[in-house]
Amino acid sequence: MRKYEFRWELLGDLDSGRPNLGNQVDVDLYRLMQFTVRDILEERYGADESDSIFYAAGKKAGAEFYKHFIEPVSSAEEFVSKTQEVLREKRIGVLRVEEAMLEGEGRVMLTIDEDLDCSGLPELDYETCIYDEGFVSALFESFSMKKWSAKEIDCWTTGARTCRFLVTEE
Amino acid sequence: MDIPPFVPRKHNKVNENQVITETLQIILTLLSSPKIPANLIREDFLNDYPDFKKICDTIKDVRDLSAALSVGELHKFFYSKGYILSNLKGLQSNLRHLTYQAQKVAEGDFTQKVDFLGDFSAAFNEMIIKLRESSVKLTRLANVDALTQIPNRLALEQFLVESYKLVKSAGKKLSIMICDIDFFKSVNDTYGHDAGDAVLIKVSSVLSNQFRGSDMFGRYGGEEFMGVLPNTDVQIAEKVASRALDALRTTPIIVSESVTLHKTVSIGVSMSMPDDTGYEDIVKRSDEALYMAKETGRNKVCVYSKK
Ligand SMILES: [Zn+2]
């Protein structure tokens, strides 16, 4: 019997729960939560395992996000434009597509500007948006019903000013 | 979605102290190294000084990426890090995104909008608006009958193809009616072509009004019109046709100051059948029903029935 298995209902009804404070919170605090969880995960399980947990969590979030906010879409174009629209509306980031081959060998390159997880971060010499990698791969998996993986190739933490992901079909 | 005006990201002020410290560190490392031998083997040297190797790699990547960008080569990717290279990568990424958008526009997607690249964005977006307008105009010109301003034969045929797909895939019914103006030739012969045109315009507008938004009524050719009624069985289609006849009977058509005409139409109706192989089969039956209506006195509706 699972105790914490994700359901949207678990997030609660914000309208009735926060009549004065509303449903927005500072990005610092979102990051505080993420970075402290990651800190403890690394302490207990090491960096690699913590990364893989983050990727998996992003993947779960992406799949749920797709079901909740993106569906239904009937074409690749609609999938891309709807995702752009929702990511912007939800203030997650500004998605742009550089190339999109959804059929055949399956290769997509995209950027997320003003990314929620990393924009403004100092240079650290490693890409940090592992949660996003999982998230992005799940969006493509949900749309195409095939296996995809995503790798961040440029990030604020590597000196770039936008996050760039290479998403490929496995 | 309406995209709010784009606010470009501000470039960080360089922390000069940090840059100087870093540069000094590198120089000091190099100075403290044993004298560079005359017969230096480049690879060995770089391996001994990884920081220096990193700088060399970055400079090489900056050099190569800027050269690639200057000639519009957008498929070279570099994996060194750092601010200068990253800014170049940002430009590359924007240009690649723009290429993607231009491809989408070429495929007919006029919703593309650019919100980066400054003045260029405004020009690109303006171009898309103009393209969209002329595309709408051209589509209209191609699909609307110039005289009567109702759908033309091309539009009808496209609609027939789409509607017939639903017959085959979803088992929906499809009814088609063909209407022909009775004794139209005599209008042209007696009152001239302008009068004929006036009759076509009035008849098409009166008949059009009898159809639902999900139907299509258009000019099939000459004095012949067609109504396509998806998801409709023949009894309903017959009612629509009778209503159209009544509406036309009571409408005077003023063709000139001194001449007012009353015109009627004959209508043939039929519906999709299980053995049909295309919408053409239904059109053919409606045509036969129309022929029956003409043969048995005109100004009436005939529904196709097997002889
Ligand atoms: Zn990032």
Short mmCIF file of C-alpha atoms and ligand atoms in Angstrom, two decimals:
data_model
loop_
_atom_site.label_atom_id
_atom_site.label_comp_id
_atom_site.label_asym_id
_atom_site.label_seq_id
_atom_site.Cartn_x
_atom_site.Cartn_y
_atom_site.Cartn_z
CA MET A 1 0.00 0.00 0.00
CA ARG A 2 1.57 3.31 -1.12
CA LYS A 3 1.37 6.35 1.04
CA TYR A 4 2.36 9.15 -1.37
CA GLU A 5 1.44 8.00 -4.85
CA PHE A 6 0.78 11.12 -6.90
CA ARG A 7 -2.76 12.26 -7.68
CA TRP A 8 -3.77 15.79 -8.66
CA GLU A 9 -6.31 15.86 -5.84
CA LEU A 10 -3.41 15.69 -3.40
CA LEU A 11 -2.44 19.21 -4.48
CA GLY A 12 -5.66 20.46 -2.99
CA ASP A 13 -8.09 23.22 -3.83
CA LEU A 14 -6.07 26.45 -3.83
CA ASP A 15 -9.06 28.70 -4.38
CA SER A 16 -10.56 27.74 -1.08
CA GLY A 17 -7.25 27.07 0.64
CA ARG A 18 -5.54 30.40 -0.06
CA PRO A 19 -8.25 33.03 -0.50
CA ASN A 20 -5.80 35.84 0.39
CA LEU A 21 -2.42 34.58 -0.74
CA GLY A 22 -3.56 33.04 -4.02
CA ASN A 23 -1.84 30.34 -6.02
CA GLN A 24 1.50 32.06 -6.68
CA VAL A 25 4.72 31.75 -4.73
CA ASP A 26 8.23 33.17 -5.24
CA VAL A 27 10.49 31.25 -7.58
CA ASP A 28 13.25 31.33 -4.90
CA LEU A 29 11.06 29.24 -2.68
CA TYR A 30 10.25 26.77 -5.40
CA ARG A 31 14.00 26.45 -5.92
CA LEU A 32 14.69 26.31 -2.20
CA MET A 33 12.48 23.25 -1.99
CA GLN A 34 14.04 21.62 -5.03
CA PHE A 35 17.64 22.34 -4.11
CA THR A 36 17.31 21.21 -0.51
CA VAL A 37 15.62 17.99 -1.52
CA ARG A 38 18.46 17.44 -3.96
CA ASP A 39 21.02 18.24 -1.28
CA ILE A 40 19.65 15.57 1.04
CA LEU A 41 19.21 13.06 -1.77
CA GLU A 42 22.87 13.47 -2.70
CA GLU A 43 23.97 13.19 0.92
CA ARG A 44 22.13 9.93 1.36
CA TYR A 45 22.34 8.30 -2.04
CA GLY A 46 25.17 10.04 -3.91
CA ALA A 47 25.04 12.43 -6.87
CA ASP A 48 24.28 9.83 -9.56
CA GLU A 49 21.38 8.29 -7.70
CA SER A 50 20.03 11.72 -6.80
CA ASP A 51 20.18 12.68 -10.48
CA SER A 52 18.33 9.57 -11.50
CA ILE A 53 15.64 10.21 -8.89
CA PHE A 54 15.26 13.77 -10.18
CA TYR A 55 14.99 12.54 -13.77
CA ALA A 56 12.36 10.00 -12.77
CA ALA A 57 10.39 12.59 -10.80
CA GLY A 58 10.52 14.99 -13.77
CA LYS A 59 9.30 12.19 -15.96
CA LYS A 60 6.33 11.48 -13.73
CA ALA A 61 5.54 15.21 -13.57
CA GLY A 62 5.78 15.52 -17.38
CA ALA A 63 3.41 12.62 -17.95
CA GLU A 64 0.89 13.99 -15.44
CA PHE A 65 1.27 17.49 -16.84
CA TYR A 66 0.57 16.22 -20.36
CA LYS A 67 -2.62 14.46 -19.26
CA HIS A 68 -3.78 17.41 -17.21
CA PHE A 69 -2.87 20.42 -19.38
CA ILE A 70 -1.92 19.40 -22.91
CA GLU A 71 -4.36 16.72 -24.00
CA PRO A 72 -6.10 16.42 -26.39
CA VAL A 73 -3.94 17.33 -29.37
CA SER A 74 -4.36 15.90 -32.84
CA SER A 75 -1.12 16.80 -34.63
CA ALA A 76 2.55 17.44 -33.96
CA GLU A 77 2.00 21.14 -34.70
CA GLU A 78 -0.79 21.36 -32.21
CA PHE A 79 1.30 19.47 -29.63
CA VAL A 80 4.17 21.95 -30.01
CA SER A 81 2.04 25.09 -29.97
CA LYS A 82 -0.15 23.92 -27.10
CA THR A 83 2.92 23.01 -25.06
CA GLN A 84 4.47 26.42 -25.81
CA GLU A 85 1.28 28.11 -24.75
CA VAL A 86 0.82 26.20 -21.49
CA LEU A 87 4.48 26.41 -20.42
CA ARG A 88 4.32 30.15 -20.88
CA GLU A 89 0.95 30.53 -19.23
CA LYS A 90 2.11 28.50 -16.23
CA ARG A 91 5.34 30.53 -16.20
CA ILE A 92 7.55 27.49 -16.48
CA GLY A 93 9.54 28.88 -19.40
CA VAL A 94 9.48 30.09 -22.98
CA LEU A 95 9.72 27.06 -25.24
CA ARG A 96 11.19 27.38 -28.71
CA VAL A 97 11.79 24.63 -31.20
CA GLU A 98 14.97 24.51 -33.29
CA GLU A 99 14.23 21.32 -35.11
CA ALA A 100 11.50 18.75 -34.77
CA MET A 101 11.54 15.33 -36.34
CA LEU A 102 8.78 13.48 -34.57
CA GLU A 103 8.40 10.80 -37.22
CA GLY A 104 11.16 8.46 -38.36
CA GLU A 105 14.35 8.62 -36.35
CA GLY A 106 12.83 10.98 -33.76
CA ARG A 107 15.08 13.93 -32.94
CA VAL A 108 14.04 17.25 -31.50
CA MET A 109 16.14 20.17 -30.37
CA LEU A 110 14.47 22.80 -28.26
CA THR A 111 15.30 25.61 -25.91
CA ILE A 112 13.56 26.84 -22.79
CA ASP A 113 14.18 30.49 -22.03
CA GLU A 114 13.74 31.90 -18.55
CA ASP A 115 13.53 28.35 -17.27
CA LEU A 116 11.92 27.95 -13.86
CA ASP A 117 14.65 25.68 -12.51
CA CYS A 118 17.87 27.34 -13.60
CA SER A 119 17.55 30.80 -15.17
CA GLY A 120 19.90 33.19 -13.41
CA LEU A 121 21.93 30.46 -11.75
CA PRO A 122 25.70 30.97 -11.48
CA GLU A 123 28.12 29.12 -13.71
CA LEU A 124 28.85 25.73 -12.20
CA ASP A 125 30.32 23.74 -15.05
CA TYR A 126 27.56 21.14 -15.11
CA GLU A 127 24.04 21.16 -16.54
CA THR A 128 21.56 21.32 -13.71
CA CYS A 129 18.12 20.82 -15.25
CA ILE A 130 17.83 17.08 -14.79
CA TYR A 131 14.27 17.32 -13.54
CA ASP A 132 13.44 19.20 -16.76
CA GLU A 133 15.11 16.50 -18.82
CA GLY A 134 12.74 13.93 -17.38
CA PHE A 135 9.81 16.33 -17.77
CA VAL A 136 10.54 17.09 -21.42
CA SER A 137 11.12 13.45 -22.34
CA ALA A 138 7.78 12.51 -20.79
CA LEU A 139 5.92 15.13 -22.85
CA PHE A 140 7.24 13.54 -26.03
CA GLU A 141 6.56 10.03 -24.77
CA SER A 142 3.00 10.92 -23.88
CA PHE A 143 2.39 12.51 -27.26
CA SER A 144 3.99 9.84 -29.41
CA MET A 145 3.50 6.73 -27.23
CA LYS A 146 7.15 5.86 -27.88
CA LYS A 147 10.25 5.95 -25.66
CA TRP A 148 12.19 9.25 -25.67
CA SER A 149 15.08 10.57 -23.65
CA ALA A 150 16.17 14.16 -23.15
CA LYS A 151 19.60 15.60 -22.42
CA GLU A 152 20.30 19.19 -21.53
CA ILE A 153 23.25 20.35 -23.62
CA ASP A 154 23.40 24.02 -22.63
CA CYS A 155 22.25 25.58 -19.39
CA TRP A 156 22.61 28.76 -17.34
CA THR A 157 24.97 26.79 -15.16
CA THR A 158 27.28 26.18 -18.11
CA GLY A 159 27.33 29.82 -19.13
CA ALA A 160 24.42 29.73 -21.57
CA ARG A 161 21.51 32.08 -21.19
CA THR A 162 18.88 29.58 -22.21
CA CYS A 163 18.49 25.85 -21.63
CA ARG A 164 18.86 23.73 -24.69
CA PHE A 165 17.70 20.13 -24.82
CA LEU A 166 18.35 17.38 -27.31
CA VAL A 167 15.42 14.98 -27.21
CA THR A 168 15.81 11.69 -29.03
CA GLU A 169 13.72 8.62 -29.55
CA GLU A 170 15.28 5.62 -27.82
CA MET B 1 -2.81 33.03 -27.23
CA ASP B 2 -1.89 36.65 -27.18
CA ILE B 3 1.81 36.99 -26.52
CA PRO B 4 2.65 39.96 -24.31
CA PRO B 5 5.39 42.28 -25.59
CA PHE B 6 8.76 40.63 -25.27
CA VAL B 7 11.15 41.97 -22.68
CA PRO B 8 14.71 41.11 -23.65
CA ARG B 9 16.93 39.77 -20.92
CA LYS B 10 19.48 42.26 -19.66
CA HIS B 11 23.11 41.30 -20.00
CA ASN B 12 24.85 40.90 -16.69
CA LYS B 13 27.44 43.46 -15.83
CA VAL B 14 30.75 41.71 -15.85
CA ASN B 15 32.25 41.35 -12.45
CA GLU B 16 35.59 42.87 -13.41
CA ASN B 17 37.36 41.77 -10.26
CA GLN B 18 36.38 38.20 -10.88
CA VAL B 19 37.58 38.31 -14.48
CA ILE B 20 40.89 39.85 -13.43
CA THR B 21 41.40 37.31 -10.65
CA GLU B 22 40.70 34.43 -12.99
CA THR B 23 43.01 35.77 -15.67
CA LEU B 24 45.79 36.43 -13.16
CA GLN B 25 45.44 32.93 -11.82
CA ILE B 26 45.94 31.47 -15.29
CA ILE B 27 48.95 33.68 -15.98
CA LEU B 28 50.49 32.80 -12.63
CA THR B 29 50.00 29.10 -13.30
CA LEU B 30 51.74 29.51 -16.62
CA LEU B 31 54.56 31.62 -15.16
CA SER B 32 55.22 29.15 -12.40
CA SER B 33 55.53 26.35 -14.93
CA PRO B 34 58.96 25.12 -15.98
CA LYS B 35 60.34 26.99 -18.92
CA ILE B 36 58.54 26.01 -22.09
CA PRO B 37 61.04 23.88 -23.98
CA ALA B 38 61.88 24.76 -27.55
CA ASN B 39 60.94 21.34 -28.78
CA LEU B 40 57.55 21.51 -27.08
CA ILE B 41 55.13 18.77 -28.01
CA ARG B 42 51.81 20.51 -28.09
CA GLU B 43 49.72 17.57 -26.84
CA ASP B 44 52.02 16.93 -23.91
CA PHE B 45 52.00 20.54 -22.91
CA LEU B 46 48.22 20.77 -23.02
CA ASN B 47 47.88 17.59 -21.02
CA ASP B 48 50.18 19.02 -18.34
CA TYR B 49 48.12 22.20 -18.09
CA PRO B 50 44.43 21.25 -18.21
CA ASP B 51 43.27 24.82 -17.44
CA PHE B 52 45.23 26.14 -20.36
CA LYS B 53 43.84 23.35 -22.54
CA LYS B 54 40.34 24.37 -21.53
CA ILE B 55 40.97 27.96 -22.58
CA CYS B 56 42.43 26.82 -25.90
CA ASP B 57 39.43 24.57 -26.54
CA THR B 58 37.01 27.36 -25.75
CA ILE B 59 38.84 29.85 -27.95
CA LYS B 60 38.85 27.31 -30.76
CA ASP B 61 35.10 26.70 -30.35
CA VAL B 62 34.36 30.44 -30.23
CA ARG B 63 36.41 30.86 -33.39
CA ASP B 64 34.69 27.96 -35.18
CA LEU B 65 31.14 28.83 -34.10
CA SER B 66 31.50 32.50 -34.99
CA ALA B 67 32.89 31.50 -38.40
CA ALA B 68 30.00 29.07 -38.93
CA LEU B 69 27.45 31.70 -37.92
CA SER B 70 28.97 34.32 -40.19
CA VAL B 71 28.13 32.15 -43.21
CA GLY B 72 24.80 30.93 -41.90
CA GLU B 73 25.94 27.38 -41.12
CA LEU B 74 23.58 26.35 -38.33
CA HIS B 75 24.29 22.66 -37.85
CA LYS B 76 27.57 22.78 -35.97
CA PHE B 77 27.34 22.17 -32.25
CA PHE B 78 30.02 22.92 -29.70
CA TYR B 79 30.30 21.57 -26.23
CA SER B 80 32.69 24.00 -24.55
CA LYS B 81 31.10 26.18 -21.91
CA GLY B 82 31.34 29.81 -20.99
CA TYR B 83 29.69 33.16 -21.49
CA ILE B 84 31.00 34.25 -24.90
CA LEU B 85 30.44 30.89 -26.53
CA SER B 86 27.03 30.67 -24.90
CA ASN B 87 25.97 33.99 -26.34
CA LEU B 88 26.97 32.75 -29.78
CA LYS B 89 25.05 29.56 -29.10
CA GLY B 90 22.07 31.72 -28.16
CA LEU B 91 22.24 33.43 -31.54
CA GLN B 92 22.58 30.07 -33.26
CA SER B 93 19.58 28.77 -31.34
CA ASN B 94 17.48 31.80 -32.29
CA LEU B 95 18.41 31.49 -35.95
CA ARG B 96 17.60 27.78 -35.88
CA HIS B 97 14.26 28.47 -34.26
CA LEU B 98 13.57 31.08 -36.89
CA THR B 99 14.38 28.55 -39.61
CA TYR B 100 11.94 26.13 -38.01
CA GLN B 101 9.27 28.82 -37.95
CA ALA B 102 9.87 29.75 -41.58
CA GLN B 103 9.45 26.06 -42.49
CA LYS B 104 6.15 25.97 -40.62
CA VAL B 105 4.98 29.08 -42.46
CA ALA B 106 5.94 27.42 -45.75
CA GLU B 107 3.68 24.52 -44.74
CA GLY B 108 0.82 27.00 -44.35
CA ASP B 109 0.94 27.59 -40.60
CA PHE B 110 0.33 31.34 -40.31
CA THR B 111 0.13 31.35 -36.52
CA GLN B 112 3.92 31.57 -36.18
CA LYS B 113 5.17 34.64 -34.39
CA VAL B 114 8.69 35.70 -33.48
CA ASP B 115 9.31 37.46 -30.20
CA PHE B 116 13.09 37.77 -30.20
CA LEU B 117 15.65 39.30 -32.58
CA GLY B 118 14.42 42.88 -32.18
CA ASP B 119 13.42 44.74 -35.35
CA PHE B 120 13.56 41.56 -37.34
CA SER B 121 10.72 40.12 -35.23
CA ALA B 122 8.45 43.02 -36.12
CA ALA B 123 9.22 42.60 -39.83
CA PHE B 124 8.73 38.83 -39.72
CA ASN B 125 5.43 39.10 -37.86
CA GLU B 126 4.20 41.76 -40.28
CA MET B 127 5.08 39.47 -43.18
CA ILE B 128 3.08 36.60 -41.63
CA ILE B 129 0.03 38.83 -41.16
CA LYS B 130 0.18 39.88 -44.81
CA LEU B 131 0.64 36.28 -45.95
CA ARG B 132 -2.30 35.15 -43.85
CA GLU B 133 -4.53 37.89 -45.27
CA SER B 134 -3.68 37.07 -48.84
CA SER B 135 -4.05 33.36 -48.19
CA VAL B 136 -7.55 33.93 -46.77
CA LYS B 137 -8.37 36.10 -49.78
CA LEU B 138 -7.09 33.54 -52.26
CA THR B 139 -8.89 30.67 -50.55
CA ARG B 140 -12.07 32.68 -50.74
CA LEU B 141 -11.53 33.52 -54.40
CA ALA B 142 -10.91 29.88 -55.18
CA ASN B 143 -13.96 28.62 -53.32
CA VAL B 144 -16.67 31.21 -53.79
CA ASP B 145 -18.76 31.72 -56.91
CA ALA B 146 -18.04 35.24 -58.13
CA LEU B 147 -21.61 36.06 -59.17
CA THR B 148 -23.72 34.57 -56.38
CA GLN B 149 -21.12 34.73 -53.57
CA ILE B 150 -21.99 31.21 -52.43
CA PRO B 151 -19.60 28.21 -52.50
CA ASN B 152 -18.61 27.11 -55.99
CA ARG B 153 -18.25 23.65 -57.46
CA LEU B 154 -14.68 23.23 -56.16
CA ALA B 155 -15.79 24.00 -52.62
CA LEU B 156 -18.75 21.64 -52.98
CA GLU B 157 -16.54 18.81 -54.18
CA GLN B 158 -14.08 19.28 -51.31
CA PHE B 159 -16.98 19.27 -48.87
CA LEU B 160 -18.42 16.15 -50.51
CA VAL B 161 -15.13 14.32 -50.08
CA GLU B 162 -14.94 15.27 -46.38
CA SER B 163 -18.58 14.46 -45.72
CA TYR B 164 -18.37 11.14 -47.50
CA LYS B 165 -15.41 10.12 -45.30
CA LEU B 166 -17.77 10.28 -42.31
CA VAL B 167 -20.27 8.05 -44.11
CA LYS B 168 -17.62 5.38 -44.51
CA SER B 169 -15.76 5.81 -41.21
CA ALA B 170 -18.54 6.65 -38.78
CA GLY B 171 -21.58 5.18 -40.52
CA LYS B 172 -23.24 8.60 -40.75
CA LYS B 173 -25.94 9.37 -43.33
CA LEU B 174 -25.34 11.89 -46.08
CA SER B 175 -28.05 13.49 -48.21
CA ILE B 176 -27.49 15.44 -51.38
CA MET B 177 -29.98 17.59 -53.27
CA ILE B 178 -29.59 19.08 -56.71
CA CYS B 179 -31.75 22.09 -57.65
CA ASP B 180 -32.28 23.41 -61.14
CA ILE B 181 -34.08 26.67 -61.97
CA ASP B 182 -37.14 25.97 -64.11
CA PHE B 183 -37.19 27.59 -67.59
CA PHE B 184 -34.08 29.59 -66.83
CA LYS B 185 -33.01 29.84 -70.47
CA SER B 186 -36.14 31.83 -71.29
CA VAL B 187 -35.13 34.52 -68.75
CA ASN B 188 -31.88 35.09 -70.59
CA ASP B 189 -33.59 34.95 -73.99
CA THR B 190 -36.44 37.30 -73.05
CA TYR B 191 -34.86 39.82 -70.67
CA GLY B 192 -31.13 39.51 -71.35
CA HIS B 193 -28.17 38.22 -69.34
CA ASP B 194 -28.35 40.88 -66.64
CA ALA B 195 -31.82 39.65 -65.77
CA GLY B 196 -30.51 36.09 -65.79
CA ASP B 197 -27.76 37.11 -63.35
CA ALA B 198 -30.29 38.84 -61.08
CA VAL B 199 -32.36 35.64 -60.98
CA LEU B 200 -29.31 33.50 -60.14
CA ILE B 201 -28.34 35.86 -57.31
CA LYS B 202 -31.81 36.00 -55.79
CA VAL B 203 -32.52 32.28 -56.11
CA SER B 204 -29.18 31.34 -54.58
CA SER B 205 -29.69 33.66 -51.63
CA VAL B 206 -33.26 32.46 -50.93
CA LEU B 207 -32.29 28.78 -51.15
CA SER B 208 -29.08 29.25 -49.12
CA ASN B 209 -31.10 30.51 -46.18
CA GLN B 210 -32.81 27.15 -45.79
CA PHE B 211 -29.64 25.29 -44.82
CA ARG B 212 -27.95 24.78 -41.47
CA GLY B 213 -24.40 25.88 -40.68
CA SER B 214 -23.23 22.29 -40.92
CA ASP B 215 -24.60 21.92 -44.48
CA MET B 216 -23.21 23.42 -47.63
CA PHE B 217 -25.25 24.96 -50.41
CA GLY B 218 -23.39 26.06 -53.51
CA ARG B 219 -23.54 26.71 -57.21
CA TYR B 220 -22.90 23.47 -59.04
CA GLY B 221 -22.77 25.04 -62.48
CA GLY B 222 -24.98 27.17 -64.79
CA GLU B 223 -28.41 27.36 -63.22
CA GLU B 224 -27.82 24.27 -61.10
CA PHE B 225 -27.26 24.33 -57.33
CA MET B 226 -26.38 21.64 -54.85
CA GLY B 227 -27.14 21.18 -51.17
CA VAL B 228 -24.93 18.78 -49.19
CA LEU B 229 -26.38 17.71 -45.85
CA PRO B 230 -24.05 15.61 -43.69
CA ASN B 231 -25.52 13.49 -40.93
CA THR B 232 -29.01 13.86 -42.42
CA ASP B 233 -31.42 11.22 -43.67
CA VAL B 234 -33.52 11.64 -46.77
CA GLN B 235 -36.81 12.45 -44.97
CA ILE B 236 -35.24 15.50 -43.34
CA ALA B 237 -33.53 16.49 -46.60
CA GLU B 238 -36.90 16.30 -48.37
CA LYS B 239 -38.41 18.65 -45.77
CA VAL B 240 -35.58 21.12 -46.28
CA ALA B 241 -36.13 20.94 -50.04
CA SER B 242 -39.89 21.55 -49.72
CA ARG B 243 -39.27 24.50 -47.46
CA ALA B 244 -36.84 25.90 -50.04
CA LEU B 245 -39.47 25.51 -52.78
CA ASP B 246 -42.07 27.35 -50.69
CA ALA B 247 -39.66 30.16 -49.85
CA LEU B 248 -38.82 30.71 -53.48
CA ARG B 249 -42.45 30.57 -54.68
CA THR B 250 -43.34 33.50 -52.44
CA THR B 251 -40.31 35.62 -53.33
CA PRO B 252 -40.67 38.17 -56.14
CA ILE B 253 -37.48 38.68 -58.14
CA ILE B 254 -37.05 42.25 -59.36
CA VAL B 255 -34.88 42.13 -62.46
CA SER B 256 -35.49 45.71 -63.62
CA GLU B 257 -37.73 48.69 -62.83
CA SER B 258 -40.51 47.28 -64.96
CA VAL B 259 -39.96 43.54 -64.66
CA THR B 260 -40.60 41.39 -61.62
CA LEU B 261 -40.44 37.63 -62.01
CA HIS B 262 -41.47 34.62 -59.98
CA LYS B 263 -39.21 31.64 -60.48
CA THR B 264 -39.39 28.07 -59.31
CA VAL B 265 -36.90 25.23 -59.04
CA SER B 266 -37.03 21.47 -59.39
CA ILE B 267 -35.16 19.45 -56.82
CA GLY B 268 -33.87 15.88 -56.75
CA VAL B 269 -32.87 14.34 -53.42
CA SER B 270 -31.17 11.13 -52.37
CA MET B 271 -29.20 9.67 -49.51
CA SER B 272 -26.10 7.51 -49.04
CA MET B 273 -26.61 3.75 -49.37
CA PRO B 274 -24.56 0.86 -48.02
CA ASP B 275 -23.30 -0.26 -51.44
CA ASP B 276 -22.07 3.20 -52.53
CA THR B 277 -18.43 3.41 -53.50
CA GLY B 278 -18.17 7.21 -53.49
CA TYR B 279 -20.22 10.38 -53.15
CA GLU B 280 -20.58 10.27 -56.93
CA ASP B 281 -23.13 7.46 -56.51
CA ILE B 282 -25.36 9.72 -54.40
CA VAL B 283 -24.96 12.62 -56.84
CA LYS B 284 -25.96 10.34 -59.68
CA ARG B 285 -29.17 9.27 -57.90
CA SER B 286 -30.02 12.87 -57.00
CA ASP B 287 -29.57 13.73 -60.66
CA GLU B 288 -31.97 10.97 -61.65
CA ALA B 289 -34.48 12.24 -59.07
CA LEU B 290 -34.08 15.76 -60.47
CA TYR B 291 -34.80 14.40 -63.93
CA MET B 292 -38.00 12.82 -62.54
CA ALA B 293 -39.02 16.17 -61.05
CA LYS B 294 -38.50 17.89 -64.38
CA GLU B 295 -40.36 15.16 -66.28
CA THR B 296 -43.36 15.18 -63.96
CA GLY B 297 -44.17 18.87 -64.00
CA ARG B 298 -41.27 20.87 -62.39
CA ASN B 299 -41.59 23.13 -59.30
CA LYS B 300 -41.41 20.08 -57.06
CA VAL B 301 -39.17 17.81 -55.04
CA CYS B 302 -38.53 14.21 -56.05
CA VAL B 303 -36.80 11.72 -53.79
CA TYR B 304 -34.86 9.00 -55.55
CA SER B 305 -36.51 5.60 -55.47
CA LYS B 306 -35.56 2.38 -57.25
CA LYS B 307 -37.59 1.89 -60.38
ZN ZN C 1 19.09 24.64 -17.45
#
